[in-house]
PDB file of C-alpha atoms and ligand atoms in Angstrom:
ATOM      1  CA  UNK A   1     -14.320  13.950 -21.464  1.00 98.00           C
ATOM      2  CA  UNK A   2     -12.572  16.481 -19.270  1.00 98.00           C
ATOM      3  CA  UNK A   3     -15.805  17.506 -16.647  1.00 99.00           C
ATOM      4  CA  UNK A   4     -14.745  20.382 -14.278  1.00 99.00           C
ATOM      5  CA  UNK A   5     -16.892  20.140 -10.406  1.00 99.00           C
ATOM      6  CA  UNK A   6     -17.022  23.452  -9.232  1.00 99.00           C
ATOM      7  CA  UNK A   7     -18.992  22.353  -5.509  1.00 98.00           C
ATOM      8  CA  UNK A   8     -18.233  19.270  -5.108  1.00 98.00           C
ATOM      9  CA  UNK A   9     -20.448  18.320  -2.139  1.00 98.00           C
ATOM     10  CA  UNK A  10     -23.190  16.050  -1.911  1.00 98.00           C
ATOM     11  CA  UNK A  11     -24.415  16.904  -5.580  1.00 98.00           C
ATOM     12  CA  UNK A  12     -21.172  17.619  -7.159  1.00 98.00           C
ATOM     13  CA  UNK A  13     -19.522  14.834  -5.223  1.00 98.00           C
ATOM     14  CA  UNK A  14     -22.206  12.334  -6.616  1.00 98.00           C
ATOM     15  CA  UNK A  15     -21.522  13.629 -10.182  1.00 98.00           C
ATOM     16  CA  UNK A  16     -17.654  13.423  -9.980  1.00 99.00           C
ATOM     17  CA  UNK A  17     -17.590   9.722  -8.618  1.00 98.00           C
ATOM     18  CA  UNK A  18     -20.353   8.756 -11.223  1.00 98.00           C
ATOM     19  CA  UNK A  19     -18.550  10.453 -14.053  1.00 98.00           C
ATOM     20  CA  UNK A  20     -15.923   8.833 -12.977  1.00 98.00           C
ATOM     21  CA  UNK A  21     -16.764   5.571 -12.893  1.00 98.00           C
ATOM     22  CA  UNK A  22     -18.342   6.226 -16.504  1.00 98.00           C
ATOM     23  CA  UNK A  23     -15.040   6.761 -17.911  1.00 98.00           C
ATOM     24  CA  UNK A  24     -14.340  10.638 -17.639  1.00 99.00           C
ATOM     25  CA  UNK A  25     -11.850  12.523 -15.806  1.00 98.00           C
ATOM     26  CA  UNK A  26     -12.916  14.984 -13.418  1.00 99.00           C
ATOM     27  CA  UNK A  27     -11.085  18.227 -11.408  1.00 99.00           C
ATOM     28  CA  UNK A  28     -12.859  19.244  -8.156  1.00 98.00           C
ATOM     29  CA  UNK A  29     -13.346  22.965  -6.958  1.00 98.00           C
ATOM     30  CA  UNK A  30     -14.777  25.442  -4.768  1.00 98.00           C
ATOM     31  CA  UNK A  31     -14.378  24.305  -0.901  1.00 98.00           C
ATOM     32  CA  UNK A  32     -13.873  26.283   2.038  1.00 97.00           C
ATOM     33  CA  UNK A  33     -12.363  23.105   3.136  1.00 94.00           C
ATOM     34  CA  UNK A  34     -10.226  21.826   0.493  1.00 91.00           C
ATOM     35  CA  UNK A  35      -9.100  18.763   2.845  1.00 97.00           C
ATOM     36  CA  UNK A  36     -12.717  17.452   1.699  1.00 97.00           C
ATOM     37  CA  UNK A  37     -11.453  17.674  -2.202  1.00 98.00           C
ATOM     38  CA  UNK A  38      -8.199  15.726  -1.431  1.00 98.00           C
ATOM     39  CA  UNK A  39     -10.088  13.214   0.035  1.00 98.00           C
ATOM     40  CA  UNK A  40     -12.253  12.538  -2.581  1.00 98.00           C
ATOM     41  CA  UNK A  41     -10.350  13.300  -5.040  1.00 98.00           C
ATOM     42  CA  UNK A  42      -8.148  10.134  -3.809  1.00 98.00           C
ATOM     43  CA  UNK A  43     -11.087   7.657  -3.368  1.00 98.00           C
ATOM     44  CA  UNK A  44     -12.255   8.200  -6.941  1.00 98.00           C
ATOM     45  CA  UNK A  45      -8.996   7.119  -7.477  1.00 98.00           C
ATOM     46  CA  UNK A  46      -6.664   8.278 -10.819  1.00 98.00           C
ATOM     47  CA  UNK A  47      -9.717  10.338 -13.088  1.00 98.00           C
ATOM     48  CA  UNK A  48      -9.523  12.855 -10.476  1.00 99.00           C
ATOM     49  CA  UNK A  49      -8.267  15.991  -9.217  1.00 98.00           C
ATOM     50  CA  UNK A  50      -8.670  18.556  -7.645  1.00 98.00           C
ATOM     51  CA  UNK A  51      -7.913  22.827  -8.599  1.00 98.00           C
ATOM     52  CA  UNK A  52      -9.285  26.184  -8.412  1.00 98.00           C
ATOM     53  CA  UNK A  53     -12.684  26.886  -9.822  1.00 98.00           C
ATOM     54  CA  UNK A  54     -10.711  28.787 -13.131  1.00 98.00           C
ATOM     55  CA  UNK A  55      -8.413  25.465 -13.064  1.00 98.00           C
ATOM     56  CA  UNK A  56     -11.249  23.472 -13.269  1.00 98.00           C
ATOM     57  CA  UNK A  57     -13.243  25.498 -16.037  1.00 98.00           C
ATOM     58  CA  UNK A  58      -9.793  25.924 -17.917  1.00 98.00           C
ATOM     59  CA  UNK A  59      -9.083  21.950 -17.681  1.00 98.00           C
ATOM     60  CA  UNK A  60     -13.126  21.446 -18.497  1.00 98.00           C
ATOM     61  CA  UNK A  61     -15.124  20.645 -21.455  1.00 98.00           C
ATOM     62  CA  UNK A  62     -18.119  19.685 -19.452  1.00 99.00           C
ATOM     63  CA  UNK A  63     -18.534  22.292 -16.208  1.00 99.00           C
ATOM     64  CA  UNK A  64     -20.499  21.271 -13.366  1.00 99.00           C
ATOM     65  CA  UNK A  65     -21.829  24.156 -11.046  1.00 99.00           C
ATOM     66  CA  UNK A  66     -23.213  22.706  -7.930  1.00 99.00           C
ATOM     67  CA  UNK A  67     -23.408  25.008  -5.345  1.00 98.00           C
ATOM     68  CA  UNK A  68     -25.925  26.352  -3.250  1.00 98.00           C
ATOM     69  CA  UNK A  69     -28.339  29.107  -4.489  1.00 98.00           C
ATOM     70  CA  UNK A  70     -26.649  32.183  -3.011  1.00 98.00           C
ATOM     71  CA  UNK A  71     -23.333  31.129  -3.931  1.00 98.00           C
ATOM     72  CA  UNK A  72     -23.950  31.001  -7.110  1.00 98.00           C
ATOM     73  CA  UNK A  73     -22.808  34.346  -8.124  1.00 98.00           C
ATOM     74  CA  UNK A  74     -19.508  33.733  -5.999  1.00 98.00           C
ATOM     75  CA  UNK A  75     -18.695  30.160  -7.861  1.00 98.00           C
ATOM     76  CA  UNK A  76     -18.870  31.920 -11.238  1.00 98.00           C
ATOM     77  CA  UNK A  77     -16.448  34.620 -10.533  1.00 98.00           C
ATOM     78  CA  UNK A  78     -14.197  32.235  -9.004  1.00 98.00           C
ATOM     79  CA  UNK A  79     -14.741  30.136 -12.145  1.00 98.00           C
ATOM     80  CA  UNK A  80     -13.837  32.802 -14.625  1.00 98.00           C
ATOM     81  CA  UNK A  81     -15.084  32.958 -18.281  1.00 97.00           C
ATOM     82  CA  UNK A  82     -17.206  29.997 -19.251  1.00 98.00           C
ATOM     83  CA  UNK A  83     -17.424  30.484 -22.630  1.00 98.00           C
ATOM     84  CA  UNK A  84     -17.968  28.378 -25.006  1.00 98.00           C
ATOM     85  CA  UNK A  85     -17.901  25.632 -22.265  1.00 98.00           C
ATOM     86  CA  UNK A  86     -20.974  23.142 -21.561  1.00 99.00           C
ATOM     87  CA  UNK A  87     -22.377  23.985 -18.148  1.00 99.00           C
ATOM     88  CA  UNK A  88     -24.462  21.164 -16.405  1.00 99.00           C
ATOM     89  CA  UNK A  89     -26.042  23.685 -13.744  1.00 99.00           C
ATOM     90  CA  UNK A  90     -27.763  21.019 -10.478  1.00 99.00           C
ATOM     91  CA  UNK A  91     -29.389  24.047  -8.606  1.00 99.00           C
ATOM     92  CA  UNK A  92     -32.162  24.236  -6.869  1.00 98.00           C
ATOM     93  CA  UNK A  93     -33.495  28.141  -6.255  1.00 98.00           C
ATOM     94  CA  UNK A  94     -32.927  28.251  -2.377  1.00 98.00           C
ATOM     95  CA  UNK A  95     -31.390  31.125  -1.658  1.00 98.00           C
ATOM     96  CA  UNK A  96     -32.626  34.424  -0.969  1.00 97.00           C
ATOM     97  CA  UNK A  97     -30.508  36.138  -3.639  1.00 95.00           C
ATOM     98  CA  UNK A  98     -30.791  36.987  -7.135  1.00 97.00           C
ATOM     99  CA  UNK A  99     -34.264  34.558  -7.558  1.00 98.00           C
ATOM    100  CA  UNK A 100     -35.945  33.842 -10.929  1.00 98.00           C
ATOM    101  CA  UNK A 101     -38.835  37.169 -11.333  1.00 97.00           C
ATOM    102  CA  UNK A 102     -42.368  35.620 -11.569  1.00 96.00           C
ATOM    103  CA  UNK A 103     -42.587  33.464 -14.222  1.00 96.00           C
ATOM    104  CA  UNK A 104     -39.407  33.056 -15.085  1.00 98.00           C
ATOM    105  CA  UNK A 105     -37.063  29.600 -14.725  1.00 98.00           C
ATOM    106  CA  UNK A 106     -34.426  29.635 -12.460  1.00 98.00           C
ATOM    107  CA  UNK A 107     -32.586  27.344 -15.327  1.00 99.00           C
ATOM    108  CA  UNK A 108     -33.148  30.618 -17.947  1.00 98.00           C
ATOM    109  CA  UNK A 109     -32.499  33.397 -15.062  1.00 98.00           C
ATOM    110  CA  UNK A 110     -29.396  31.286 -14.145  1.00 98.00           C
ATOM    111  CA  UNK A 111     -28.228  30.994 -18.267  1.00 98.00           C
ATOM    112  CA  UNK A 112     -28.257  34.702 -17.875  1.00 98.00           C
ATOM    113  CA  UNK A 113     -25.952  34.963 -15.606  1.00 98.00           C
ATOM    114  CA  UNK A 114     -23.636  33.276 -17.293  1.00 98.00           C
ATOM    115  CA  UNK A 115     -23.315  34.792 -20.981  1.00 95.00           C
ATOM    116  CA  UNK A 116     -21.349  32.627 -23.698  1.00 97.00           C
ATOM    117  CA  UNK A 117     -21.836  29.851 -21.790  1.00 98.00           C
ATOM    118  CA  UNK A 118     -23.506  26.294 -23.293  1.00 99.00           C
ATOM    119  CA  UNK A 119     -25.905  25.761 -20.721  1.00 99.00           C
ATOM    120  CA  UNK A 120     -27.760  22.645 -19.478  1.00 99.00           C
ATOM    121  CA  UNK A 121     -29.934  22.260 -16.260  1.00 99.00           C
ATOM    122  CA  UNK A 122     -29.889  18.414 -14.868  1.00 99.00           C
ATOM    123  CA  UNK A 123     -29.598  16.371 -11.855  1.00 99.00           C
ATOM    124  CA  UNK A 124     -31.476  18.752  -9.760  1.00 99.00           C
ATOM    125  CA  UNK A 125     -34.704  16.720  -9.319  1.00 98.00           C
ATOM    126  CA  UNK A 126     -33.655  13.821  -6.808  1.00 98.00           C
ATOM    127  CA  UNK A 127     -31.995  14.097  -3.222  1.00 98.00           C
ATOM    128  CA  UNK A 128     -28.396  13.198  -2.981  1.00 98.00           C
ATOM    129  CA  UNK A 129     -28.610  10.491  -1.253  1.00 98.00           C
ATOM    130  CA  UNK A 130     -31.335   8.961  -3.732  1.00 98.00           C
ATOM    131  CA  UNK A 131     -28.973   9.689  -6.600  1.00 98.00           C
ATOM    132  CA  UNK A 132     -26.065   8.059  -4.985  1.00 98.00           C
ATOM    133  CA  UNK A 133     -27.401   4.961  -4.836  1.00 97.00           C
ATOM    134  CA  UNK A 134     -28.962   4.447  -8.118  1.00 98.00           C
ATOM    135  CA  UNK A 135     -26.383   4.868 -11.018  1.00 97.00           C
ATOM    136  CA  UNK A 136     -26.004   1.900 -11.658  1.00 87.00           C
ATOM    137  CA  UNK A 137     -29.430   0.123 -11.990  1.00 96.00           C
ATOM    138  CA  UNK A 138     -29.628  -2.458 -15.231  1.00 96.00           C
ATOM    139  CA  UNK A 139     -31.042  -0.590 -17.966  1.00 93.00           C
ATOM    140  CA  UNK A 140     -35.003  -1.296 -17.614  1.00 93.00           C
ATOM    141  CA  UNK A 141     -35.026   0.223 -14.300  1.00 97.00           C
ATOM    142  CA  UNK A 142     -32.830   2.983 -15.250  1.00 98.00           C
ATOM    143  CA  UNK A 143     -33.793   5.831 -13.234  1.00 98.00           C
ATOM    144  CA  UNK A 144     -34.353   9.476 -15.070  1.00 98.00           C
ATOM    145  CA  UNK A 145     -32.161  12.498 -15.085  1.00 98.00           C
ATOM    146  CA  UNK A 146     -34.061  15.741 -17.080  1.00 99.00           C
ATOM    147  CA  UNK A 147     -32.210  17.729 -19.190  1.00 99.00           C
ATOM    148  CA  UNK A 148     -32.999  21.077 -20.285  1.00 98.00           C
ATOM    149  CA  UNK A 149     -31.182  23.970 -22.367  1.00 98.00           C
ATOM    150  CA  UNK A 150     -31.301  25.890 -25.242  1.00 98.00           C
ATOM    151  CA  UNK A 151     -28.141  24.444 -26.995  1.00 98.00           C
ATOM    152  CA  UNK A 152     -29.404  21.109 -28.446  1.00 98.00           C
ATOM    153  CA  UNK A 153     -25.524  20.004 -29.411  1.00 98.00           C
ATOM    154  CA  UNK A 154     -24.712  20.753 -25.763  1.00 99.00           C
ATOM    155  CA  UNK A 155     -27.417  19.003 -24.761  1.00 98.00           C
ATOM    156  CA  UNK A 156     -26.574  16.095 -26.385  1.00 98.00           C
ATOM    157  CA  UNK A 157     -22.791  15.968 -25.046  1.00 99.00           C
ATOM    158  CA  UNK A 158     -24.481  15.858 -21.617  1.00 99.00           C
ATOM    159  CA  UNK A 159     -27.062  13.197 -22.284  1.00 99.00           C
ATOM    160  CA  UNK A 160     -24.434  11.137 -23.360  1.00 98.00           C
ATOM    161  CA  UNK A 161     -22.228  11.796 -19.937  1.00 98.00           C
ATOM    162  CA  UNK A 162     -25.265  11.158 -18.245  1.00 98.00           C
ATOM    163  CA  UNK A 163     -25.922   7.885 -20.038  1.00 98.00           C
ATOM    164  CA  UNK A 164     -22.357   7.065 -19.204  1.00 98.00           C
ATOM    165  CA  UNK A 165     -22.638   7.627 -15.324  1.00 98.00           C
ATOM    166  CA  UNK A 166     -25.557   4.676 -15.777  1.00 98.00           C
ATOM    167  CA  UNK A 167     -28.573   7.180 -15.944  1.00 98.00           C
ATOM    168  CA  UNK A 168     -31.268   7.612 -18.434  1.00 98.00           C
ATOM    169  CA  UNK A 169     -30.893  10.868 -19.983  1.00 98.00           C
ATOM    170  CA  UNK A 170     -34.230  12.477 -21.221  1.00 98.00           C
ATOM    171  CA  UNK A 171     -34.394  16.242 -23.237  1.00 98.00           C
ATOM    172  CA  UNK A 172     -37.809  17.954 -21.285  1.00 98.00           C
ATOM    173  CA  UNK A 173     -37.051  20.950 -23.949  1.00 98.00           C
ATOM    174  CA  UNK A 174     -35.826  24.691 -23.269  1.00 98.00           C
ATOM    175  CA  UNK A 175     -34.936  26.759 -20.653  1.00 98.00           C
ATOM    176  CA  UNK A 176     -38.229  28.605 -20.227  1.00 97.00           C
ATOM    177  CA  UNK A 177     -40.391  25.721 -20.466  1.00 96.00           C
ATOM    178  CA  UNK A 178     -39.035  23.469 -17.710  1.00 98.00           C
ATOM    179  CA  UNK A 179     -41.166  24.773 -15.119  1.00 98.00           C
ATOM    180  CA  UNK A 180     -41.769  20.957 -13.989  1.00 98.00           C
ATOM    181  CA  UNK A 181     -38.608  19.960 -13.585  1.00 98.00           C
ATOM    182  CA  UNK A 182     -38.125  23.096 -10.717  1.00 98.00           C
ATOM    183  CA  UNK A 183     -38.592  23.245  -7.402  1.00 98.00           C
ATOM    184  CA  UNK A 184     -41.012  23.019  -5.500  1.00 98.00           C
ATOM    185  CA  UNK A 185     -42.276  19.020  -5.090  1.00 98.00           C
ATOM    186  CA  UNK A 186     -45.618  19.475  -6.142  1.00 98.00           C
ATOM    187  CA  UNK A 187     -48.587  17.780  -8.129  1.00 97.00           C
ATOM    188  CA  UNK A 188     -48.032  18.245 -11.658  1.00 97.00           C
ATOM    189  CA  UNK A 189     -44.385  18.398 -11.639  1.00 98.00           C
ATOM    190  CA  UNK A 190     -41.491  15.811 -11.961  1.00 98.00           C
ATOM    191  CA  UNK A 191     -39.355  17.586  -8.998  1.00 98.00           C
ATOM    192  CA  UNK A 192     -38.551  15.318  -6.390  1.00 98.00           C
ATOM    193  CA  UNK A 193     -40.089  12.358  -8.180  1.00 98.00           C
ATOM    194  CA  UNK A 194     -38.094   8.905  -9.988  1.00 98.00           C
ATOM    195  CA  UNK A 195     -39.196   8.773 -13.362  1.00 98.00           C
ATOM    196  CA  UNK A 196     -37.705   6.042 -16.086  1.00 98.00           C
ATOM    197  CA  UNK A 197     -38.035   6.195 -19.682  1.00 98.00           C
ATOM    198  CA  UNK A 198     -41.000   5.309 -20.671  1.00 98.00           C
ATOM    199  CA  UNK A 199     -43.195   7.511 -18.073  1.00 98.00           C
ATOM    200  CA  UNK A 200     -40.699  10.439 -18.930  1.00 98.00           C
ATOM    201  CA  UNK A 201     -41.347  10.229 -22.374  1.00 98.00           C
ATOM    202  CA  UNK A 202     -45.084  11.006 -21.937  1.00 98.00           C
ATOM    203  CA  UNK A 203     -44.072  14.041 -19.996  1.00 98.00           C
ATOM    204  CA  UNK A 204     -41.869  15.134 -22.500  1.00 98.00           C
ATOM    205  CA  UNK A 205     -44.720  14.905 -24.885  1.00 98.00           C
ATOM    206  CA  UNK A 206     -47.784  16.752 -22.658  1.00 98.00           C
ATOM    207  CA  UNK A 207     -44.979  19.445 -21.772  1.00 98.00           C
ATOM    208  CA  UNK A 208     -44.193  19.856 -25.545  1.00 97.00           C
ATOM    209  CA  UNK A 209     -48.272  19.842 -26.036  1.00 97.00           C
ATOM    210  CA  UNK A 210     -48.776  22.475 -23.369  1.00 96.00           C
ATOM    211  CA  UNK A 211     -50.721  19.910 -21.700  1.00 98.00           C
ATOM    212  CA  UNK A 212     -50.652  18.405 -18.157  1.00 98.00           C
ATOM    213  CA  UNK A 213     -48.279  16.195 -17.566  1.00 98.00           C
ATOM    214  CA  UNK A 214     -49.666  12.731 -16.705  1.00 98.00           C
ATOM    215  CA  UNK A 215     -50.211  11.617 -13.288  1.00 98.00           C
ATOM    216  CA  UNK A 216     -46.674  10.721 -10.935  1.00 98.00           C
ATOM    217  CA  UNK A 217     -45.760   6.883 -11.864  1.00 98.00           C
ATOM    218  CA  UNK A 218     -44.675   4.734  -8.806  1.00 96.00           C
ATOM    219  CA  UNK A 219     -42.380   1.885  -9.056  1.00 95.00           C
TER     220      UNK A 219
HETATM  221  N1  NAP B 301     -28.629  17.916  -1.670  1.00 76.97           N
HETATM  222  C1  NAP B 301     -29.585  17.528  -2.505  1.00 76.97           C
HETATM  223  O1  NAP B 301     -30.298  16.529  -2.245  1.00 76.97           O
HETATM  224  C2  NAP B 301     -29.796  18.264  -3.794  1.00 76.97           C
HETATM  225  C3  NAP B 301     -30.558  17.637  -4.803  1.00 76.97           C
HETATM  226  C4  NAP B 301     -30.694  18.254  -6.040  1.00 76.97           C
HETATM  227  C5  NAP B 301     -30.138  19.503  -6.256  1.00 76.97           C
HETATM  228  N2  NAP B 301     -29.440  20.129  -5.265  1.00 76.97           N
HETATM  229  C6  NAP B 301     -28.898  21.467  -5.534  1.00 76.97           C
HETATM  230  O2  NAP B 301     -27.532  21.313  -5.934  1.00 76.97           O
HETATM  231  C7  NAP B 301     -26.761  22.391  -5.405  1.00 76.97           C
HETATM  232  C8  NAP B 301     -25.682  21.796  -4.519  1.00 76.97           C
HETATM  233  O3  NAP B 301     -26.326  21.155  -3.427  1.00 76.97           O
HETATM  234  P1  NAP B 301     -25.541  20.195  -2.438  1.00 76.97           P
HETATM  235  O4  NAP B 301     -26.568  19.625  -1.538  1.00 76.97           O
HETATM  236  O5  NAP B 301     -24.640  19.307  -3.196  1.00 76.97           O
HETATM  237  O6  NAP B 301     -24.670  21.265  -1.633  1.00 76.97           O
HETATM  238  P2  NAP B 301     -23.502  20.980  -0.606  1.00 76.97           P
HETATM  239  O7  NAP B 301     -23.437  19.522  -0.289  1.00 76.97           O
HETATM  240  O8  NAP B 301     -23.654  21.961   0.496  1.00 76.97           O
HETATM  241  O9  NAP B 301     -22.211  21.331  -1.462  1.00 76.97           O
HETATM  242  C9  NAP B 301     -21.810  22.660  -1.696  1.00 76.97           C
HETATM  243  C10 NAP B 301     -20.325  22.660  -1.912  1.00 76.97           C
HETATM  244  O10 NAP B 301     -19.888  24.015  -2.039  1.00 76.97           O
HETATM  245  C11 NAP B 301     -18.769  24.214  -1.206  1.00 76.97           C
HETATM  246  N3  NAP B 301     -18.713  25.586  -0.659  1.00 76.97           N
HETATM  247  C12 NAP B 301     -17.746  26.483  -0.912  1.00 76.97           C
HETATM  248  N4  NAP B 301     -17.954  27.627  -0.285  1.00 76.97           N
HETATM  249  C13 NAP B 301     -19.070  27.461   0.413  1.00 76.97           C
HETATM  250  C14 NAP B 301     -19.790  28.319   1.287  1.00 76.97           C
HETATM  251  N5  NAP B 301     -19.390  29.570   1.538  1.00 76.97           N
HETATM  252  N6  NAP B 301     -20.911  27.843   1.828  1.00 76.97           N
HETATM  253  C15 NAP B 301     -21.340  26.576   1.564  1.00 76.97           C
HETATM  254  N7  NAP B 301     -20.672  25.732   0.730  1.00 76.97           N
HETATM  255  C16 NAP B 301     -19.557  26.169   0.173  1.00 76.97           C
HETATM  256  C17 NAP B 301     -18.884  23.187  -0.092  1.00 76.97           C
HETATM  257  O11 NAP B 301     -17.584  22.778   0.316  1.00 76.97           O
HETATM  258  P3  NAP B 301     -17.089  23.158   1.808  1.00 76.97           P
HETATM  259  O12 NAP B 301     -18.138  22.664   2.757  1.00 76.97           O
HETATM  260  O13 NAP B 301     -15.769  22.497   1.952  1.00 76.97           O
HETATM  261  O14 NAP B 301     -17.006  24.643   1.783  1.00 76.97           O
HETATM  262  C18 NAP B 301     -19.614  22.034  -0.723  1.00 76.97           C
HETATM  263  O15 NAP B 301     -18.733  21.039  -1.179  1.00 76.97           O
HETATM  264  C19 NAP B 301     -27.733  23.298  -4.659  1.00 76.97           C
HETATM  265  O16 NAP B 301     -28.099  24.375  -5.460  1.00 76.97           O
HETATM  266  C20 NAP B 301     -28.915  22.394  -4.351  1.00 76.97           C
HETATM  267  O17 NAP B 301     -30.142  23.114  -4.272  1.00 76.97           O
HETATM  268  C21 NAP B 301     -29.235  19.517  -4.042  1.00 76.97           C
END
């Protein structure tokens, strides 16, 4: 697929080289130092590119938005109309601008700010530097990326570029019920923690349930 980075830093810059390596081309965006694109851009080697943050939402079927919380406003008016494109949003809610109301997700405030859009919430749970090094475990230790999103054939497009880029994709459900995937790391939550497939799947369950999830698995 055609997957369009718009921040392509440590988040971003993880999902481009693993997308890449699973078989997708990717265009990189958004940089007040584009020098940093080039460059990586050239050691993913012939998948990518790099463009403006419209070029890379015009070239996209898949749109990454990776930036941090109070840029987030900027990135999509540099990005133009998203519609009808599959977002994969990896943000985390700090910022001190435009935060979810009490209550609400940040992945459902941030699908409102981008109307028409297919959005998905993922790879927002685990550091950078955690999910750099683990994309390409054999599949029984195959670490966890959440999904969530109210679009269940957009959904499944990213699940399988997930799969691809040597994760193990997992649907938690909606946008207003993915409280546990969210910041902060906290008991009770899957934020900040490595889940694999069979743990996850028990979550999925006791979130679906309305129950509490079970209790952090270590590995
Ligand atoms: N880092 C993590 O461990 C982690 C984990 C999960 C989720 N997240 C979330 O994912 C999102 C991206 O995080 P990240 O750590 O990948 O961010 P990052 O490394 O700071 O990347 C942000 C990108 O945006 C670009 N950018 C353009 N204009 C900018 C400006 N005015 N100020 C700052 N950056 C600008 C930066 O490029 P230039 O520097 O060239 O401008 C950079 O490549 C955040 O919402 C974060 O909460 C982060």
């Amino acid at each position: 697929m055609r997957i369009g980075i718009v921040g392509a830093g440590r988040i971003g810059g993880n999902c481009a080289r693993q997308f890449a390596r699973g078989g997708h081309e990717v265009k990189l965006s958004f940089a007040r130092h584009p020098g940093r694109l080039e460059s990586l851009a050239a050691a993913i080697g012939e998948r990518a590119s790099v463009g403006t943050p419209s070029e890379a939402t015009e070239f996209a079927e898949v749109v990454v938005l990776s930036v941090p919380w109070d840029l987030v406003d900027d990135a999509l008016a540099q990005a133009g109309s998203l519609d009808g494109k599959i977002v994969i949003d990896t943000t985390n809610q700090y910022g001190s601008e435009s935060l979810p109301a009490q209550g609400e997700t940040a992945a459902r405030h941030n699908a409102a700010r981008m109307p028409g859009a297919r959005y998905t919430k993922s790879f927002n749970t685990l550091t950078s530097a955690f999910q750099a090094g683990v994309a390409d475990r054999p599949e029984s230790e195959r670490v966890v990326q959440w999904v969530c999103g109210d679009d269940p054939e957009a959904k499944e497009v990213v699940m399988g570029v997930i799969a691809d880029a040597g994760y193990a994709p997992i649907d938690l459900g909606g946008t207003a019920g993915c409280e546990v995937m969210e910041m902060p790391r906290r008991e009770g939550a899957v934020y900040g923690e490595e889940y694999r497939l069979p743990e996850a799947e028990q979550v999925v369950e006791a979130v679906r349930a309305g129950e509490p999830i079970p209790p952090t698995p270590s590995y």
